[in-house]
Amino acid sequence: MGNHGDVTSRLPSDLPAELRRIVGDRHVLEDAEVLSGFTHDWTGRVVGDTAAVVRPGSAEEVAAVLAACAQHGHAVVPQGGNTGLVAGSVAFDGAITLSTARLTAVHEVDTLSATVRAEAGAPLAAVQAAAHASGSTFGVDLAARGTATVGGMVATNAGGLHVIRHGPMREQLMGVRAARSNGDLIGALRPLAKDNTGYHWPSILCGSEGTLAVVTDVLLRLVPSAEDVAVALFAFATAHEAITAAALVRRAFADVNAIELVTDAGVALVCASLDVPPPFATPAPYLLLVEGAGTPGVVERLADVAASLEGVLDSAVAVDPEPRAALWRYREAHTESIARLGPVHKLDVTLPLSGLASFIEDVRAVVTDLRPDAAVWLFGHAGDGNVHVNVTGVAPDDEDVDRVVLELVAQRDGSISAEHGIGRAKLAYLRLNRTAAEIDAMRAVKRALDPAGILNPGVLLPAG
Ligand code: FAD
Ligand code: 2HG
Ligand code: ZN
């Protein structure tokens, strides 16, 4: 399929030629059919519009592409694996999609400093494999590991399954290099445990959702690999019992690596979708998956903690990799299984642990009172107070569903975005969590780093 010559460019007249000069003819894509592969949001709720996809092959090319676009005042949307769940990674109104698909290098692990350097477009799984081969582990894991990129994960400050143990992406990021829209490259990739030389680019860029600069390379911390891993699944009758157990596990189990919550409806959906048997003969309303990792004896220490949990109706334990993966599948396959039902409203919220159980009970009623045909799927990272509220069976543009859930969260002192970010999907609700003064300060940071205002307009920051 031709990339140019056979299409009428929707870009300012000199820009296509300039972009081709920077990245090469093959890496400026303008064919409508090709572009449509880059404009569909993972959730199926939004379809964007891009005039071209540009694929730079180095950090310097990223910087030059941005400078050229800034000169023409043309908007740019960085895109990694396009697994983001808040409609922040697809371009709108003819903005250029800057794809990091060619920036996939993962360098040799530095075993002395326990770090690895990677280009922004490297998939998480490639970083995990490099860490593993060197006898260490990367501290972040999530189900989209084959596609999500480290650049996208920095931009969204991705959380995932092991935040309770290792923290989100921010805590793994020792160094970062990024291109500003004026063509400057900023940041460094030095394995320095301490560096107080002023503003900390990793902190500023983590969670910036492509609005401040385009991440080109990262230096990631690694953690020692566990010698022993065990996974257990516990069944409970009520959300209150499950959340109380989660808090106890967190306090009493030093090896804890994950504490995840699922419900009977979600597990039944996963079983039907993957054609696998249910975990227990009698379905239980709430299930807690606990993973422990550490020095030998994890399974015995997990059994000690399990013995002190109240309200456990049923339990299963796995030590070998395949049975462990089978237990994890009940949790990890939720996103894919729910997506098969059609466009999904995804709400990703954190509550103070003291209010988590009552929120879980109340949120279903809040949604179904408004839309009786809606199905509400609840699952998430119970140890972090983070519950994913997925709603299906309502129109993709039915914003009332999102609004009632997020207002309930804000009333109860929670966060309207625990780990997926604001993107476009949550833009209208940012004010539920952030004051006008804070949004003003964020806009000032944006103006300072991206004075041309071309990076991801319409994402994260409401129009001023
Ligand atoms: P994209 O979707 O391409 O982009 C996301 C945002 O980052 C956009 O705003 C984009 O403009 C910006 N961006 C991308 N690359 C760059 C760059 N190089 N420089 C600057 N900005 C950039 N998220 C979690 O936090 N925890 C989970 O457990 C989790 N599980 C998931 C499971 C599934 C099955 C799926 C589909 C998604 C899941 N996600 C999860 C969401 C998603 O994987 C993360 O948000 C991830 O960080 C996105 O990475 P990406 O490369 O796909 O980024
Ligand atoms: C997870 O924890 C992800 O599985 C995705 O954050 C959540 O699909 C979702 O809503
Ligand atoms: Zn999650």
CSV table of N, CA, C and O in Angstrom, one decimal, residues 295-332:
chain,number,residue,atom,x,y,z
A,295,THR,N,11.8,-15.5,50.0
A,295,THR,CA,12.8,-16.5,50.3
A,295,THR,C,12.1,-17.8,50.5
A,295,THR,O,10.8,-17.8,50.8
A,296,PRO,N,12.7,-19.0,50.5
A,296,PRO,CA,12.0,-20.3,50.6
A,296,PRO,C,11.1,-20.3,51.8
A,296,PRO,O,11.5,-19.8,52.9
A,297,GLY,N,9.9,-20.9,51.7
A,297,GLY,CA,9.0,-21.0,52.8
A,297,GLY,C,7.8,-20.1,52.6
A,297,GLY,O,7.0,-20.0,53.5
A,298,VAL,N,7.7,-19.5,51.4
A,298,VAL,CA,6.5,-18.6,51.2
A,298,VAL,C,5.2,-19.3,51.4
A,298,VAL,O,4.3,-18.7,52.1
A,299,VAL,N,5.1,-20.5,50.9
A,299,VAL,CA,3.8,-21.2,51.0
A,299,VAL,C,3.4,-21.5,52.5
A,299,VAL,O,2.2,-21.3,52.9
A,300,GLU,N,4.4,-21.8,53.3
A,300,GLU,CA,4.1,-22.0,54.7
A,300,GLU,C,3.7,-20.7,55.4
A,300,GLU,O,2.8,-20.7,56.2
A,301,ARG,N,4.4,-19.6,55.0
A,301,ARG,CA,4.1,-18.4,55.7
A,301,ARG,C,2.7,-17.9,55.2
A,301,ARG,O,1.9,-17.3,56.0
A,302,LEU,N,2.4,-18.2,54.0
A,302,LEU,CA,1.0,-17.8,53.5
A,302,LEU,C,0.0,-18.6,54.2
A,302,LEU,O,-1.1,-18.1,54.6
A,303,ALA,N,0.3,-19.9,54.5
A,303,ALA,CA,-0.7,-20.8,55.2
A,303,ALA,C,-0.9,-20.2,56.6
A,303,ALA,O,-2.1,-20.2,57.1
A,304,ASP,N,0.1,-19.7,57.2
A,304,ASP,CA,0.0,-19.2,58.6
A,304,ASP,C,-1.0,-18.0,58.6
A,304,ASP,O,-1.8,-17.8,59.4
A,305,VAL,N,-0.8,-17.1,57.6
A,305,VAL,CA,-1.6,-15.9,57.5
A,305,VAL,C,-3.1,-16.4,57.2
A,305,VAL,O,-4.0,-15.8,57.8
A,306,ALA,N,-3.2,-17.3,56.2
A,306,ALA,CA,-4.5,-17.8,55.8
A,306,ALA,C,-5.3,-18.3,57.0
A,306,ALA,O,-6.5,-18.1,57.2
A,307,ALA,N,-4.6,-18.9,57.9
A,307,ALA,CA,-5.3,-19.5,59.1
A,307,ALA,C,-5.9,-18.4,60.0
A,307,ALA,O,-6.9,-18.7,60.7
A,308,SER,N,-5.4,-17.2,59.9
A,308,SER,CA,-6.0,-16.2,60.8
A,308,SER,C,-7.1,-15.4,60.1
A,308,SER,O,-7.6,-14.4,60.7
A,309,LEU,N,-7.4,-15.7,58.8
A,309,LEU,CA,-8.4,-14.9,58.1
A,309,LEU,C,-9.8,-15.4,58.5
A,309,LEU,O,-10.0,-16.6,58.7
A,310,GLU,N,-10.7,-14.4,58.7
A,310,GLU,CA,-12.1,-14.8,59.1
A,310,GLU,C,-13.0,-14.8,57.8
A,310,GLU,O,-12.8,-14.0,56.9
A,311,GLY,N,-14.0,-15.7,57.8
A,311,GLY,CA,-15.0,-15.7,56.8
A,311,GLY,C,-14.6,-16.4,55.5
A,311,GLY,O,-15.3,-16.3,54.5
A,312,VAL,N,-13.5,-17.2,55.5
A,312,VAL,CA,-13.1,-17.9,54.3
A,312,VAL,C,-14.0,-19.1,54.0
A,312,VAL,O,-14.1,-20.0,54.9
A,313,LEU,N,-14.7,-19.1,52.9
A,313,LEU,CA,-15.7,-20.1,52.6
A,313,LEU,C,-15.0,-21.3,51.9
A,313,LEU,O,-15.4,-22.4,52.0
A,314,ASP,N,-13.9,-21.0,51.1
A,314,ASP,CA,-13.2,-21.9,50.3
A,314,ASP,C,-11.8,-21.4,50.0
A,314,ASP,O,-11.7,-20.2,50.0
A,315,SER,N,-10.9,-22.2,49.7
A,315,SER,CA,-9.6,-21.7,49.3
A,315,SER,C,-8.8,-22.7,48.4
A,315,SER,O,-9.1,-23.9,48.4
A,316,ALA,N,-7.9,-22.2,47.6
A,316,ALA,CA,-7.1,-23.0,46.8
A,316,ALA,C,-5.7,-22.4,46.8
A,316,ALA,O,-5.5,-21.2,46.9
A,317,VAL,N,-4.6,-23.2,46.7
A,317,VAL,CA,-3.3,-22.7,46.8
A,317,VAL,C,-2.5,-23.3,45.6
A,317,VAL,O,-2.7,-24.5,45.2
A,318,ALA,N,-1.6,-22.6,45.0
A,318,ALA,CA,-0.8,-23.1,43.9
A,318,ALA,C,0.7,-22.6,44.1
A,318,ALA,O,0.9,-21.5,44.4
A,319,VAL,N,1.6,-23.6,43.8
A,319,VAL,CA,3.0,-23.3,44.0
A,319,VAL,C,3.7,-23.4,42.7
A,319,VAL,O,4.6,-22.5,42.4
A,320,ASP,N,3.4,-24.3,41.9
A,320,ASP,CA,4.1,-24.5,40.6
A,320,ASP,C,3.6,-23.5,39.6
A,320,ASP,O,2.5,-23.0,39.7
A,321,PRO,N,4.4,-23.1,38.6
A,321,PRO,CA,4.1,-22.1,37.7
A,321,PRO,C,2.7,-22.2,37.0
A,321,PRO,O,1.9,-21.3,36.9
A,322,GLU,N,2.4,-23.4,36.4
A,322,GLU,CA,1.2,-23.6,35.6
A,322,GLU,C,0.0,-23.4,36.5
A,322,GLU,O,-0.9,-22.7,36.2
A,323,PRO,N,-0.1,-24.1,37.7
A,323,PRO,CA,-1.3,-23.9,38.5
A,323,PRO,C,-1.4,-22.5,39.0
A,323,PRO,O,-2.5,-21.9,39.2
A,324,ARG,N,-0.3,-21.8,39.2
A,324,ARG,CA,-0.3,-20.4,39.7
A,324,ARG,C,-0.9,-19.6,38.6
A,324,ARG,O,-1.8,-18.7,38.8
A,325,ALA,N,-0.5,-19.8,37.3
A,325,ALA,CA,-1.0,-19.0,36.2
A,325,ALA,C,-2.5,-19.3,36.0
A,325,ALA,O,-3.3,-18.4,35.7
A,326,ALA,N,-2.9,-20.5,36.3
A,326,ALA,CA,-4.4,-20.9,36.2
A,326,ALA,C,-5.2,-20.0,37.2
A,326,ALA,O,-6.3,-19.5,36.9
A,327,LEU,N,-4.7,-19.9,38.4
A,327,LEU,CA,-5.4,-19.0,39.4
A,327,LEU,C,-5.4,-17.6,38.9
A,327,LEU,O,-6.4,-16.9,39.0
A,328,TRP,N,-4.2,-17.1,38.4
A,328,TRP,CA,-4.1,-15.7,38.0
A,328,TRP,C,-5.1,-15.4,36.8
A,328,TRP,O,-5.6,-14.3,36.7
A,329,ARG,N,-5.3,-16.5,36.0
A,329,ARG,CA,-6.2,-16.2,34.8
A,329,ARG,C,-7.6,-15.8,35.2
A,329,ARG,O,-8.2,-15.0,34.5
A,330,TYR,N,-8.1,-16.2,36.4
A,330,TYR,CA,-9.4,-15.8,36.8
A,330,TYR,C,-9.5,-14.3,37.0
A,330,TYR,O,-10.5,-13.6,36.8
A,331,ARG,N,-8.3,-13.7,37.4
A,331,ARG,CA,-8.3,-12.3,37.6
A,331,ARG,C,-7.8,-11.5,36.3
A,331,ARG,O,-8.4,-10.6,35.8
A,332,GLU,N,-6.7,-12.0,35.7
A,332,GLU,CA,-6.1,-11.3,34.6
A,332,GLU,C,-7.0,-11.2,33.3
A,332,GLU,O,-6.9,-10.3,32.5
